[in-house]
């Protein structure tokens, strides 16, 4: 399940100072991360409905989680690069990392 915290006041102020191009890039990355998370949740649901024994299912779930994190990593990195370049305070990890 995804749990996101509201942005801090500092993040909101920073957002208002971003150029339209930077805002677009950030929104696009967040949309991609959201899509990846939705796909991951669907895959987890499908996996949970398969009749696998306990160890096989645990292994499959772990592999799925690892693959999901690998897919997300370049986008999270890109957000960090934009943050560093634009002077954004540290990215709220709850906003960009899915909780399991």
Coordinates of N, CA and C in Angstrom, one line a residue, residues 8 11 16 25-26 43 47 54-55 57 64-65 76 81-82 86 90 92-94 100:
X8 N 6.1 19.3 2.9 CA 6.4 20.3 3.9 C 6.2 21.7 3.4
X11 N 8.9 22.6 1.0 CA 8.8 21.9 -0.3 C 7.8 22.7 -1.1
X16 N 6.9 26.6 -5.7 CA 6.4 27.9 -6.3 C 7.5 28.6 -7.0
X25 N 8.9 18.4 -15.4 CA 9.7 17.2 -15.3 C 9.4 16.5 -14.0
X26 N 9.2 17.2 -12.9 CA 8.9 16.6 -11.6 C 7.6 15.9 -11.7
X43 N 0.6 -6.7 -9.7 CA 1.4 -7.9 -9.8 C 1.5 -8.6 -8.4
X47 N 0.0 -12.4 -7.7 CA 0.9 -13.4 -7.1 C 0.3 -14.0 -5.9
X54 N 4.4 -21.8 0.7 CA 4.9 -20.6 1.5 C 6.3 -20.1 1.1
X55 N 7.3 -21.0 0.9 CA 8.6 -20.6 0.6 C 8.7 -20.0 -0.9
X57 N 6.3 -18.7 -2.6 CA 5.6 -17.4 -2.6 C 6.4 -16.3 -2.0
X64 N 9.8 -9.9 -6.8 CA 9.0 -8.8 -7.3 C 9.3 -7.5 -6.7
X65 N 9.5 -7.5 -5.4 CA 9.8 -6.2 -4.7 C 11.2 -5.7 -5.2
X76 N 13.8 8.0 -9.1 CA 14.1 8.6 -7.8 C 15.4 9.3 -7.8
X81 N 18.4 14.5 -8.5 CA 19.3 15.5 -9.3 C 18.6 16.8 -9.5
X82 N 17.3 16.8 -9.7 CA 16.5 18.0 -9.9 C 16.5 18.8 -8.5
X86 N 18.1 22.4 -8.2 CA 17.1 23.5 -7.9 C 17.1 24.0 -6.5
X90 N 15.7 18.3 1.0 CA 15.8 16.8 0.9 C 14.4 16.3 0.5
X92 N 11.2 14.2 0.6 CA 10.5 13.4 1.6 C 10.4 12.0 1.0
X93 N 11.2 11.1 1.6 CA 11.2 9.7 1.1 C 9.9 9.0 1.0
X94 N 9.0 9.4 1.9 CA 7.6 8.8 1.9 C 6.9 9.2 0.7
X100 N 6.1 -1.1 2.0 CA 5.6 -2.5 1.8 C 5.0 -3.0 3.1

